[in-house]
XYZ file of C-alpha atoms in Angstrom:
771
model
C 48.099 -41.596 -53.713
C 47.179 -38.017 -54.517
C 45.167 -36.125 -51.846
C 42.592 -35.384 -54.580
C 42.305 -39.006 -55.800
C 39.622 -41.263 -54.262
C 40.886 -44.547 -52.725
C 39.200 -47.802 -53.742
C 35.966 -48.323 -51.857
C 36.905 -51.821 -50.665
C 40.421 -50.915 -49.410
C 40.053 -49.820 -45.787
C 43.760 -49.072 -45.233
C 43.906 -46.784 -48.218
C 40.578 -45.226 -47.293
C 41.609 -44.513 -43.676
C 45.026 -43.133 -44.725
C 43.209 -40.814 -47.114
C 40.698 -39.766 -44.408
C 43.406 -39.328 -41.745
C 45.270 -36.902 -43.956
C 42.046 -34.932 -44.406
C 41.354 -35.054 -40.632
C 44.828 -33.645 -39.924
C 44.152 -30.760 -42.251
C 40.778 -30.013 -40.606
C 41.811 -30.588 -36.986
C 45.363 -29.199 -36.983
C 45.368 -26.658 -39.815
C 41.769 -25.444 -39.693
C 42.783 -21.866 -40.456
C 43.991 -22.964 -43.927
C 40.420 -23.798 -44.836
C 39.013 -26.673 -46.914
C 37.951 -26.088 -50.499
C 34.691 -27.499 -51.783
C 36.390 -30.150 -53.981
C 38.513 -31.520 -51.142
C 35.448 -31.574 -48.878
C 33.424 -33.498 -51.526
C 36.193 -36.079 -52.081
C 36.513 -36.740 -48.306
C 32.736 -37.151 -48.035
C 32.786 -39.510 -51.046
C 35.588 -41.604 -49.493
C 33.457 -42.244 -46.402
C 30.412 -42.863 -48.577
C 32.186 -45.272 -50.954
C 33.630 -47.339 -48.149
C 30.420 -47.524 -46.055
C 28.134 -48.057 -49.040
C 30.362 -50.619 -50.892
C 29.024 -54.073 -51.807
C 31.488 -57.014 -52.111
C 30.875 -59.523 -54.952
C 30.946 -62.315 -52.385
C 28.197 -60.635 -50.429
C 26.207 -60.129 -53.609
C 26.413 -63.775 -54.718
C 25.532 -65.006 -51.245
C 22.581 -62.720 -51.241
C 21.558 -63.953 -54.750
C 21.667 -67.598 -53.689
C 19.669 -66.961 -50.595
C 17.057 -65.182 -52.585
C 17.085 -67.507 -55.670
C 14.014 -68.275 -57.709
C 13.193 -71.458 -55.736
C 13.735 -69.871 -52.308
C 10.762 -68.841 -50.264
C 12.832 -66.936 -47.666
C 13.374 -63.207 -48.253
C 16.958 -62.152 -48.774
C 18.534 -60.605 -45.633
C 19.472 -56.930 -45.803
C 23.124 -56.444 -46.587
C 25.135 -55.664 -43.420
C 25.892 -51.975 -42.842
C 29.607 -51.154 -42.938
C 31.332 -48.474 -40.806
C 32.458 -49.997 -37.517
C 36.154 -49.881 -38.471
C 35.892 -46.264 -39.583
C 34.160 -45.347 -36.291
C 36.814 -47.101 -34.152
C 39.683 -45.492 -36.050
C 38.022 -42.084 -35.726
C 37.740 -42.625 -31.948
C 41.425 -43.543 -31.804
C 42.381 -40.560 -33.944
C 40.519 -38.142 -31.639
C 42.167 -39.694 -28.570
C 45.664 -39.143 -30.005
C 44.818 -35.643 -31.274
C 43.399 -34.564 -27.897
C 46.348 -36.150 -26.095
C 48.651 -33.779 -27.964
C 46.490 -30.746 -27.065
C 46.429 -31.857 -23.429
C 50.180 -32.307 -23.356
C 50.688 -28.832 -24.761
C 48.272 -27.338 -22.171
C 50.512 -28.473 -19.318
C 52.909 -25.594 -19.935
C 50.162 -23.003 -19.194
C 48.647 -21.840 -15.925
C 45.894 -19.486 -14.758
C 44.835 -16.909 -17.357
C 47.201 -18.186 -20.075
C 45.732 -21.684 -19.596
C 42.229 -20.275 -20.096
C 43.338 -18.463 -23.251
C 44.902 -21.667 -24.576
C 41.838 -23.732 -23.579
C 39.284 -21.384 -25.189
C 41.392 -21.054 -28.345
C 41.679 -24.825 -28.714
C 38.019 -25.371 -27.817
C 36.811 -22.852 -30.381
C 39.020 -24.383 -33.138
C 38.153 -27.959 -32.110
C 34.346 -27.460 -32.103
C 34.435 -25.620 -35.447
C 36.550 -28.443 -36.938
C 34.232 -31.038 -35.332
C 31.253 -29.640 -37.218
C 33.095 -30.048 -40.543
C 34.189 -33.587 -39.585
C 30.593 -34.394 -38.630
C 29.424 -33.313 -42.104
C 32.138 -35.404 -43.830
C 31.040 -38.459 -41.837
C 27.339 -37.726 -42.319
C 26.803 -41.000 -44.269
C 28.265 -42.949 -41.321
C 25.909 -41.083 -38.955
C 22.884 -41.673 -41.131
C 23.255 -45.442 -41.493
C 25.790 -47.259 -39.369
C 25.598 -45.041 -36.224
C 21.811 -44.814 -36.428
C 21.525 -48.633 -36.775
C 23.889 -49.233 -33.853
C 21.988 -46.839 -31.600
C 18.517 -48.069 -32.644
C 19.206 -51.821 -32.613
C 21.892 -52.394 -30.048
C 21.185 -49.479 -27.779
C 24.906 -49.085 -27.322
C 25.707 -46.280 -24.897
C 29.261 -45.897 -26.271
C 28.244 -45.148 -29.875
C 27.378 -41.548 -30.762
C 26.895 -39.477 -33.863
C 30.262 -38.043 -34.952
C 29.769 -34.533 -33.531
C 28.685 -35.899 -30.158
C 31.668 -38.272 -30.309
C 34.025 -35.286 -30.659
C 32.481 -33.703 -27.531
C 32.607 -36.969 -25.563
C 36.248 -37.380 -26.584
C 37.097 -33.782 -25.530
C 35.548 -34.389 -22.127
C 37.273 -37.774 -21.718
C 40.777 -37.048 -23.067
C 41.128 -33.300 -22.502
C 38.744 -31.856 -19.933
C 38.884 -34.657 -17.342
C 42.660 -34.167 -17.071
C 42.738 -30.357 -17.094
C 39.454 -29.458 -15.358
C 41.029 -28.849 -11.927
C 43.440 -26.218 -13.222
C 40.854 -24.673 -15.554
C 38.154 -24.264 -12.866
C 40.772 -22.906 -10.423
C 41.876 -20.392 -13.063
C 38.266 -19.303 -13.714
C 37.577 -18.840 -9.986
C 40.825 -16.874 -9.612
C 39.775 -14.603 -12.476
C 36.320 -14.020 -10.910
C 37.986 -13.148 -7.575
C 40.181 -10.632 -9.406
C 37.086 -9.035 -10.882
C 35.419 -8.904 -7.448
C 38.533 -7.174 -6.134
C 38.056 -4.438 -8.710
C 40.517 -5.556 -11.386
C 39.578 -5.485 -15.056
C 39.486 -8.967 -16.575
C 38.771 -10.553 -19.940
C 35.232 -11.809 -19.265
C 35.108 -13.521 -22.669
C 37.502 -16.187 -21.360
C 35.091 -17.181 -18.586
C 32.132 -17.016 -20.971
C 33.867 -19.413 -23.396
C 34.798 -21.879 -20.633
C 31.220 -21.798 -19.279
C 29.811 -22.362 -22.791
C 32.159 -25.341 -23.254
C 31.008 -26.850 -19.923
C 27.378 -26.467 -20.964
C 28.131 -28.096 -24.352
C 29.857 -31.041 -22.646
C 26.720 -31.883 -20.645
C 25.373 -34.794 -22.714
C 22.409 -36.977 -21.991
C 23.627 -40.580 -22.169
C 20.130 -41.892 -22.774
C 19.582 -39.560 -25.687
C 22.688 -38.127 -27.319
C 20.605 -35.500 -29.119
C 19.765 -33.885 -25.782
C 22.084 -32.028 -23.443
C 22.034 -31.289 -19.700
C 23.917 -29.096 -17.241
C 25.561 -31.880 -15.237
C 29.140 -31.000 -16.265
C 28.556 -27.263 -15.637
C 27.050 -27.926 -12.221
C 29.369 -30.693 -11.011
C 32.667 -29.227 -12.148
C 32.091 -25.471 -11.971
C 28.898 -24.210 -10.320
C 29.368 -26.034 -7.026
C 32.928 -24.746 -6.595
C 31.911 -21.256 -7.740
C 29.066 -21.042 -5.187
C 31.312 -22.252 -2.343
C 34.008 -19.739 -3.309
C 31.378 -16.955 -3.483
C 30.071 -17.771 -0.003
C 33.566 -17.797 1.525
C 34.572 -14.566 -0.256
C 31.537 -12.550 0.847
C 31.489 -13.990 4.361
C 35.038 -12.762 4.925
C 34.440 -9.420 3.234
C 31.103 -8.617 4.932
C 32.335 -9.385 8.453
C 35.444 -7.256 7.966
C 33.589 -4.379 6.256
C 30.746 -4.091 8.789
C 33.201 -4.015 11.692
C 35.109 -1.104 10.139
C 32.259 0.948 8.614
C 28.839 2.422 9.426
C 25.572 0.622 8.645
C 24.686 2.994 5.731
C 28.126 2.341 4.185
C 27.725 -1.408 4.627
C 24.283 -1.311 2.969
C 25.722 0.522 -0.037
C 28.431 -2.121 -0.272
C 25.928 -5.002 0.026
C 23.639 -3.417 -2.561
C 26.558 -2.974 -4.981
C 27.712 -6.565 -4.453
C 24.241 -8.018 -5.046
C 23.881 -5.986 -8.241
C 27.346 -7.129 -9.375
C 26.463 -10.799 -8.879
C 23.208 -10.409 -10.828
C 25.211 -8.713 -13.578
C 27.754 -11.532 -13.461
C 25.043 -14.085 -14.265
C 24.002 -12.063 -17.304
C 27.583 -11.457 -18.385
C 29.136 -14.937 -18.410
C 27.292 -17.496 -16.260
C 24.446 -19.781 -17.215
C 21.020 -18.194 -16.400
C 20.066 -21.106 -14.108
C 22.862 -20.102 -11.703
C 20.826 -17.029 -10.748
C 18.387 -18.940 -8.544
C 21.191 -20.491 -6.453
C 23.766 -17.676 -6.515
C 21.493 -14.784 -5.424
C 20.023 -16.574 -2.339
C 23.571 -17.449 -1.165
C 24.649 -13.803 -1.551
C 21.477 -12.630 0.219
C 22.101 -15.010 3.107
C 25.739 -13.994 3.553
C 25.375 -10.252 2.925
C 21.936 -9.617 4.469
C 20.616 -12.526 6.566
C 23.879 -12.996 8.486
C 24.030 -9.254 9.247
C 20.297 -8.706 9.891
C 20.785 -7.974 13.621
C 23.190 -5.134 12.835
C 20.841 -3.762 10.168
C 17.845 -3.891 12.525
C 19.864 -2.094 15.211
C 20.727 0.696 12.764
C 17.110 1.263 11.679
C 16.100 3.544 14.572
C 19.048 5.885 13.991
C 18.095 6.279 10.329
C 14.464 6.989 11.302
C 15.526 9.602 13.846
C 17.678 11.425 11.280
C 15.130 10.917 8.455
C 17.670 9.354 6.057
C 15.181 8.340 3.345
C 17.710 6.958 0.846
C 19.328 4.751 3.489
C 15.925 3.631 4.797
C 14.900 2.685 1.250
C 18.168 0.775 0.801
C 17.609 -1.079 4.087
C 14.041 -1.931 3.034
C 15.192 -3.274 -0.353
C 17.909 -5.410 1.284
C 15.804 -6.833 4.125
C 12.838 -7.473 1.803
C 15.073 -10.073 0.106
C 15.126 -12.369 3.168
C 12.258 -14.144 4.991
C 10.865 -12.104 7.940
C 13.555 -9.483 7.420
C 11.077 -6.591 7.600
C 9.096 -7.634 10.705
C 11.304 -5.880 13.316
C 11.402 -2.755 11.120
C 7.595 -2.618 11.026
C 7.390 -2.924 14.816
C 10.032 -0.186 15.331
C 8.409 2.032 12.707
C 4.999 1.740 14.383
C 6.473 2.656 17.783
C 8.426 5.560 16.285
C 5.366 7.050 14.513
C 3.278 6.652 17.666
C 5.888 8.502 19.767
C 6.247 11.232 17.108
C 2.471 11.781 17.094
C 2.163 11.842 20.885
C 5.061 14.272 21.344
C 3.728 16.581 18.579
C 0.327 16.784 20.326
C 2.041 17.275 23.689
C 3.972 20.258 22.306
C 0.868 22.064 21.060
C -1.078 21.277 24.248
C 1.711 22.916 26.299
C 1.830 25.978 24.020
C -1.921 26.544 24.273
C -2.732 27.093 27.919
C -6.473 27.462 27.327
C -8.735 25.268 25.192
C -6.843 23.756 22.302
C -7.484 25.213 18.841
C -9.141 22.594 16.588
C -7.182 23.772 13.533
C -3.751 23.470 15.146
C -4.763 20.083 16.625
C -5.927 18.606 13.284
C -3.008 20.207 11.389
C -0.571 18.581 13.842
C -2.173 15.146 13.360
C -2.078 15.572 9.586
C 1.507 16.807 9.591
C 2.699 13.661 11.402
C 0.590 11.407 9.171
C 1.741 13.086 5.956
C 5.405 12.921 6.939
C 5.328 9.194 7.654
C 2.891 8.338 4.874
C 5.319 9.946 2.408
C 8.117 7.940 4.024
C 6.138 4.693 3.617
C 5.484 5.455 -0.068
C 9.049 6.496 -0.949
C 11.342 4.547 1.389
C 9.196 1.414 1.837
C 7.510 1.319 -1.627
C 4.043 1.535 -0.018
C 4.474 -2.039 1.301
C 1.293 -3.334 2.979
C 3.029 -4.211 6.279
C 4.353 -0.660 6.729
C 0.993 0.836 5.706
C -0.669 -1.311 8.412
C 1.989 -0.236 10.970
C 1.375 3.438 10.084
C -2.408 2.991 10.428
C -2.026 1.287 13.804
C 0.314 4.002 15.112
C -1.978 6.796 13.843
C -4.965 5.102 15.473
C -3.066 5.197 18.766
C -1.929 8.829 18.790
C -5.207 10.148 17.317
C -7.344 8.490 20.021
C -4.997 8.338 23.018
C -2.849 11.464 23.365
C -2.398 14.191 25.991
C -5.449 16.139 24.787
C -7.572 12.955 24.893
C -6.364 11.943 28.347
C -9.633 12.940 29.973
C -11.774 11.334 27.266
C -11.153 9.483 23.981
C -14.070 11.473 22.515
C -11.982 14.679 22.458
C -10.410 13.910 19.056
C -13.709 13.498 17.169
C -15.071 16.635 18.889
C -12.053 18.728 17.815
C -12.224 17.279 14.295
C -15.919 18.246 14.062
C -15.063 21.762 15.311
C -12.330 22.013 12.663
C -14.894 21.045 9.983
C -17.176 23.728 11.391
C -14.416 26.336 10.991
C -13.785 25.176 7.424
C -17.405 25.179 6.312
C -18.437 28.440 8.002
C -18.422 31.757 6.168
C -15.135 33.436 6.936
C -12.503 35.668 5.382
C -10.056 32.797 5.898
C -12.085 30.287 3.873
C -9.893 28.360 1.425
C -10.578 28.346 -2.327
C -12.898 25.650 -3.703
C -10.116 23.339 -4.973
C -8.098 23.852 -1.829
C -11.162 23.212 0.343
C -11.698 19.844 -1.364
C -8.104 18.867 -0.509
C -8.569 19.961 3.121
C -11.805 17.948 3.369
C -9.911 14.913 2.057
C -7.330 15.536 4.795
C -10.154 15.667 7.356
C -11.308 12.242 6.125
C -7.762 10.944 6.607
C -7.957 11.827 10.319
C -11.585 10.659 10.494
C -10.475 7.200 9.288
C -8.428 6.808 12.502
C -11.088 8.149 14.892
C -12.536 5.313 16.988
C -15.584 7.151 18.391
C -17.212 8.002 15.089
C -20.559 8.456 16.849
C -19.084 11.400 18.816
C -17.984 13.060 15.574
C -21.440 12.458 14.105
C -23.175 14.040 17.107
C -20.978 17.174 17.170
C -20.926 17.483 13.393
C -24.721 17.311 13.110
C -25.132 19.954 15.881
C -22.685 22.297 14.180
C -24.181 21.668 10.744
C -27.597 22.513 12.201
C -26.215 25.799 13.575
C -24.576 26.696 10.268
C -27.765 26.035 8.351
C -30.098 27.756 10.846
C -27.841 30.812 11.194
C -27.112 30.954 7.460
C -23.357 30.865 8.093
C -22.566 27.933 5.776
C -19.872 28.951 3.274
C -21.134 26.755 0.434
C -23.914 24.244 -0.180
C -21.584 22.313 -2.487
C -18.946 22.007 0.228
C -21.564 20.795 2.753
C -22.812 18.214 0.235
C -19.266 17.117 -0.598
C -18.419 16.530 3.076
C -21.592 14.511 3.646
C -20.789 12.398 0.549
C -17.321 11.653 1.937
C -18.787 10.617 5.293
C -21.355 8.452 3.520
C -18.598 6.741 1.528
C -16.623 6.072 4.725
C -19.470 4.970 7.038
C -22.488 4.123 4.935
C -25.926 5.608 4.253
C -27.283 5.266 7.802
C -24.473 7.408 9.255
C -25.345 10.412 7.063
C -29.087 9.973 6.417
C -30.069 12.650 8.972
C -27.403 15.045 7.695
C -28.727 14.617 4.167
C -32.309 15.248 5.330
C -31.174 18.480 7.019
C -29.965 19.807 3.655
C -33.253 18.711 2.055
C -35.268 20.564 4.756
C -33.347 23.756 3.961
C -34.307 23.672 0.285
C -37.948 22.813 1.167
C -38.027 25.767 3.596
C -36.850 28.080 0.825
C -39.783 26.981 -1.344
C -42.156 27.387 1.614
C -40.925 30.950 2.229
C -41.455 31.867 -1.416
C -45.014 30.488 -1.325
C -45.779 32.390 1.903
C -44.429 35.674 0.499
C -46.502 35.205 -2.671
C -49.587 34.727 -0.498
C -48.851 37.894 1.515
C -48.454 39.913 -1.673
C -51.650 38.496 -3.194
C -53.564 39.565 -0.066
C -51.887 42.999 -0.187
C -50.314 42.503 3.217
C -46.830 43.482 2.017
C -47.042 46.824 3.768
C -46.081 45.092 7.003
C -42.878 46.529 8.437
C -41.603 43.063 9.315
C -39.466 41.100 6.829
C -40.211 37.504 7.845
C -38.222 34.302 7.046
C -39.000 30.849 8.369
C -37.229 27.472 8.524
C -39.467 24.416 8.967
C -37.272 21.499 10.070
C -38.127 17.834 10.689
C -37.906 16.927 14.388
C -36.433 13.482 13.668
C -33.481 14.767 11.625
C -32.361 17.891 13.470
C -30.475 17.772 16.805
C -32.482 20.714 18.178
C -34.283 20.835 21.522
C -37.405 22.779 22.458
C -36.846 26.003 24.400
C -36.416 25.654 28.165
C -38.311 28.891 28.802
C -41.608 30.496 27.877
C -41.490 33.618 25.692
C -44.029 36.342 24.925
C -43.669 37.385 21.326
C -43.541 41.177 20.944
C -46.741 42.694 19.464
C -44.742 43.811 16.400
C -44.338 40.233 15.160
C -47.442 38.498 16.542
C -49.524 39.295 13.439
C -47.074 37.737 10.947
C -46.516 34.797 13.356
C -50.273 34.029 13.436
C -50.515 34.473 9.660
C -47.809 31.862 8.989
C -49.254 29.470 11.547
C -52.581 29.578 9.671
C -50.880 29.268 6.252
C -48.945 26.161 7.357
C -51.935 24.451 8.944
C -53.931 24.932 5.733
C -51.068 23.454 3.707
C -50.271 20.535 6.074
C -53.196 19.677 8.301
C -52.309 17.507 11.280
C -48.740 18.738 11.590
C -47.700 20.628 14.702
C -45.188 23.478 14.677
C -42.886 23.744 17.709
C -41.299 27.200 17.667
C -37.636 27.265 18.633
C -37.315 30.893 19.748
C -33.907 30.235 21.342
C -32.517 29.757 17.799
C -34.478 32.589 16.178
C -32.831 35.903 15.391
C -33.824 39.375 14.282
C -32.466 42.628 12.946
C -33.592 45.880 14.605
C -33.132 49.342 13.084
C -32.387 52.218 15.494
C -33.910 55.725 15.126
C -32.964 57.208 18.504
C -29.180 57.636 18.198
C -27.554 60.913 17.127
C -24.138 59.211 16.497
C -25.358 57.753 13.208
C -27.361 59.626 10.579
C -28.616 56.454 8.898
C -29.068 54.612 12.182
C -27.521 51.384 13.387
C -28.768 47.866 12.687
C -28.629 45.543 15.698
C -28.384 41.805 14.881
C -29.945 40.152 17.928
C -31.457 36.916 19.205
C -35.254 36.620 19.517
C -34.922 37.037 23.299
C -32.806 40.200 22.885
C -35.397 41.458 20.403
C -38.099 40.876 23.070
C -36.067 42.934 25.550
C -35.149 45.837 23.211
C -38.647 46.304 21.757
C -39.868 47.113 25.304
C -37.790 50.313 25.024
C -39.931 51.599 22.141
C -42.365 52.904 24.764
C -39.942 53.779 27.613
C -36.269 54.619 28.186
C -35.971 52.618 31.403
C -37.153 49.199 32.629
C -36.570 47.246 35.835
C -35.486 43.611 35.747
C -38.879 42.509 37.062
C -40.745 44.528 34.373
C -38.649 42.930 31.613
C -39.183 39.483 33.115
C -42.955 40.025 33.208
C -43.256 41.480 29.687
C -41.032 38.862 27.983
C -42.000 35.878 30.220
C -38.359 34.708 29.964
C -36.771 32.649 32.728
C -33.691 34.169 34.431
C -31.486 31.519 32.660
C -32.567 32.960 29.294
C -33.034 36.632 30.252
C -29.722 37.175 32.063
C -27.403 36.209 29.127
C -29.523 38.280 26.717
C -29.306 41.341 28.995
C -25.646 40.668 29.809
C -24.527 41.121 26.189
C -26.681 44.268 25.719
C -25.163 45.812 28.855
C -21.646 44.734 27.915
C -22.079 46.326 24.443
C -23.410 49.506 26.215
C -26.682 49.429 24.290
C -28.315 49.388 27.759
C -26.844 50.874 30.921
C -27.122 49.012 34.259
C -28.418 51.076 37.186
C -29.168 50.394 40.859
C -27.219 47.056 40.947
C -23.786 45.503 40.638
C -24.548 42.644 38.273
C -27.071 41.856 35.557
C -30.133 40.016 36.857
C -30.027 41.370 40.438
C -33.431 42.074 41.984
C -34.405 45.720 41.547
C -31.749 46.326 38.870
C -32.738 48.950 36.278
C -31.812 49.055 32.575
C -31.661 52.396 30.784
C -31.441 52.929 27.012
C -28.079 54.488 26.181
C -28.754 57.480 23.867
C -24.994 58.128 23.575
C -24.219 54.688 22.128
C -21.504 54.844 19.445
C -19.909 52.274 17.145
C -17.616 52.319 14.146
C -19.787 49.654 12.513
C -23.249 50.290 11.107
C -24.309 46.632 11.572
C -23.573 45.376 15.089
C -23.811 41.690 15.998
C -25.155 41.291 19.547
C -26.266 37.676 19.073
C -23.206 35.990 20.606
C -22.897 32.859 22.635
C -21.155 33.156 26.000
C -18.245 30.800 26.681
C -20.081 29.314 29.649
C -22.980 28.494 27.315
C -20.610 26.852 24.803
C -19.069 24.659 27.520
C -22.471 23.704 28.895
C -23.589 22.782 25.380
C -20.491 20.580 24.801
C -21.027 18.829 28.164
C -24.670 18.262 27.287
C -23.669 16.756 23.928
C -21.231 14.344 25.626
C -23.950 13.354 28.056
C -26.426 12.578 25.259
C -23.703 10.562 23.456
C -23.330 8.292 26.503
C -27.109 7.864 26.717
C -27.362 7.108 22.987
C -24.580 4.530 23.269
C -26.490 2.636 25.936
C -29.488 2.365 23.574
C -27.260 1.351 20.621
C -25.609 -1.387 22.720
C -28.968 -2.659 23.953
C -30.296 -2.771 20.372
C -27.179 -4.675 19.245
C -27.575 -7.233 22.076
C -31.244 -7.814 21.186
C -30.373 -8.189 17.457
C -27.618 -10.713 18.226
C -29.734 -12.723 20.668
C -32.679 -12.759 18.264
C -30.418 -14.337 15.615
C -28.468 -16.725 17.872
C -31.266 -17.551 20.383
C -28.751 -18.864 22.989
C -25.304 -17.434 23.685
C -22.534 -17.461 26.267
C -21.730 -14.263 28.177
C -18.167 -13.853 26.818
C -19.188 -14.625 23.210
C -22.038 -12.097 23.436
C -19.709 -9.336 24.667
C -17.188 -10.107 21.877
C -19.938 -10.033 19.228
C -21.268 -6.673 20.498
C -17.743 -5.172 20.340
C -17.237 -6.557 16.809
C -20.541 -5.156 15.545
C -20.134 -1.688 17.061
C -16.411 -0.976 16.740
C -16.930 0.835 13.427
C -18.996 3.475 15.324
C -17.302 3.457 18.747
C -15.376 1.121 21.046
C -17.893 -0.237 23.553
C -16.523 -0.672 27.093
C -17.084 -4.076 28.679
C -18.618 -2.677 31.937
C -21.130 -0.684 29.837
C -22.075 -3.827 27.853
C -22.597 -5.734 31.136
C -24.817 -2.918 32.382
C -26.907 -3.152 29.184
C -27.227 -6.941 29.598
C -28.563 -6.362 33.149
C -31.079 -3.792 31.848
C -32.319 -6.250 29.176
C -32.568 -9.070 31.764
C -34.689 -6.753 33.910
C -36.879 -5.791 30.913
C -37.158 -9.518 30.049
C -35.782 -9.256 26.509
C -33.343 -12.007 27.471
C -33.100 -14.447 30.360
C -30.475 -16.664 32.013
C -30.492 -20.353 31.023
C -31.189 -22.584 34.000
C -28.363 -24.807 35.306
C -25.929 -23.269 32.811
C -23.440 -20.688 34.013
C -23.040 -17.458 31.994
C -25.560 -18.498 29.328
C -28.396 -16.288 28.013
C -31.389 -17.098 25.853
C -33.655 -14.799 23.827
C -37.199 -14.262 25.070
C -39.520 -14.137 22.040
């Protein structure tokens, strides 16, 4: 029969012979191609045989459904079983030949043969499936739907099942071994044909068929035959390599190797493995390359920190971040390292500066350490929260407990406040506006770590008061900016007094303008005294009343009385307390030949009181000055001391200033290169006494704050145990300062005595609130 002539539809032998010839052409000589006519005739042969209707069948069907019959005629049986069985047999023989031929190949050549045959076979199988489409549509569908037969598949699935059964099952051991050998070659640095592995993997994925539903596929074949062996081989390979490499190389070299290997394996998944392998392959590699060597990596961390190897530290972070708890020891070591670096940096500057430590160098040192390790956290450790917390903890330690703070933990906030004072005071060294903002932000960085924030507040407010009263503040904007930053960090209550101080300054300016207008209206402007006043609220300003009496010189009494009257008229009921110890004056000289225009002395109010006595005489005894100024020796002696030291006055008849019977003579030969001479200077002894006084008031204030906290807590809780009360007080106050337990106990005793709280009867260590 001609290959182009259709066999009779009811002759199976002829039909199969015709189909077999066509199958040979498709399966064995696929490269020759199949023209459209040949394809149509083969399809028709299957169709004619499966769709034929025998005359016997027809007549039987006619009788059953005759005119007198009430039963419906049964559907004609579907034909195709023989074709299906012969096709199965054909595929078995065909694949047997391919398998036989594969036995002569090994390793890479076997993979080349396998992928070549697989590619040709699957392409041919698609054509065969189309030729047998009629069989699929009717007979196969009926068999699957009605009989639920697990051994009947559509033709394309049948070709895959047959490949797995007659080809793959026999050759899989050699094929998988060859694939693993090829992957090992690639790991060893050899160039391989990755397409071979990709094709084998694709074939394994295609062979994973769901027996319950042939239209679905799964990864069982890929996992059972290849993935399991591949993962085991990977683990063994890297275990051997990592142990050998780490014993022969440094930790940084090993990390580079591990990083490269992990990247290679991730690339391998993308290149020729199934994507699902990623979630099992990478953890195995991480365990072998990182987890198993974590001790060695941890041990190498300190050396990298000491030598500041940022790239290697980043690499170590990336590697150890891959495994559970891999970073914990690094965080602990990092915290300890930063703490030691901070402490040693402060120790160095405290040794260099024999006298009192300079606030600027102290704060700069703290910032330098923080900046260095903050940059390290951001770059090497990707700003990871655990390392940020470790840095904060370490900074908290060396900021509050270093060599400078050994005597008292309140030294850091005091020095920080003094540094702010230097920044915000008028000076030739003042930074530019933009730069100043950056420095203030740096100050807030250190402030964040300061535990005794109440100490900073106390010193800062005192220094702010001095800057404002003395008019030495560099910029109102800068003062406002700093207060805003403190408010943001600690809340409104912390800065409310500071804010009111700035408000008082602007109100005083308005008050001065009103007073001057009044003087001019009354034609009193001829007065030789240029008068400026600051009216400040007692509750907001950390200023104390003078500790000495003081007789105002006659020259200023008139304007003093005039303002007093003006203020009382404006605000009846308010009382003015004059703080002469903070007042200052400028005096013009007319008695010195050394200067044609005369000198201007910038003096304190007390120095003014002393010098104006010399308008009527050239010489005064100590007792005369004391009587005329009414100043106590504690106030008079420092004022005289500076005038004598500057040689404005000459000391006679005594060794030291303030001795009984000492005489002070106006120096007519006084000379200076400056026209304006500042004599209003604070002695170092005064500065120290003032700092000690501030610390003392801080301790007193803390006792009141702790007592208030205890009362608040007890009022809310009514009854509370001793230990719980102490813990609650510490929790509530730690944002301002760290209360000491003995101090809290002392406050509890004070409140028991004052009957704010009482002990609960028959219950040990229990307090109750007394309403």
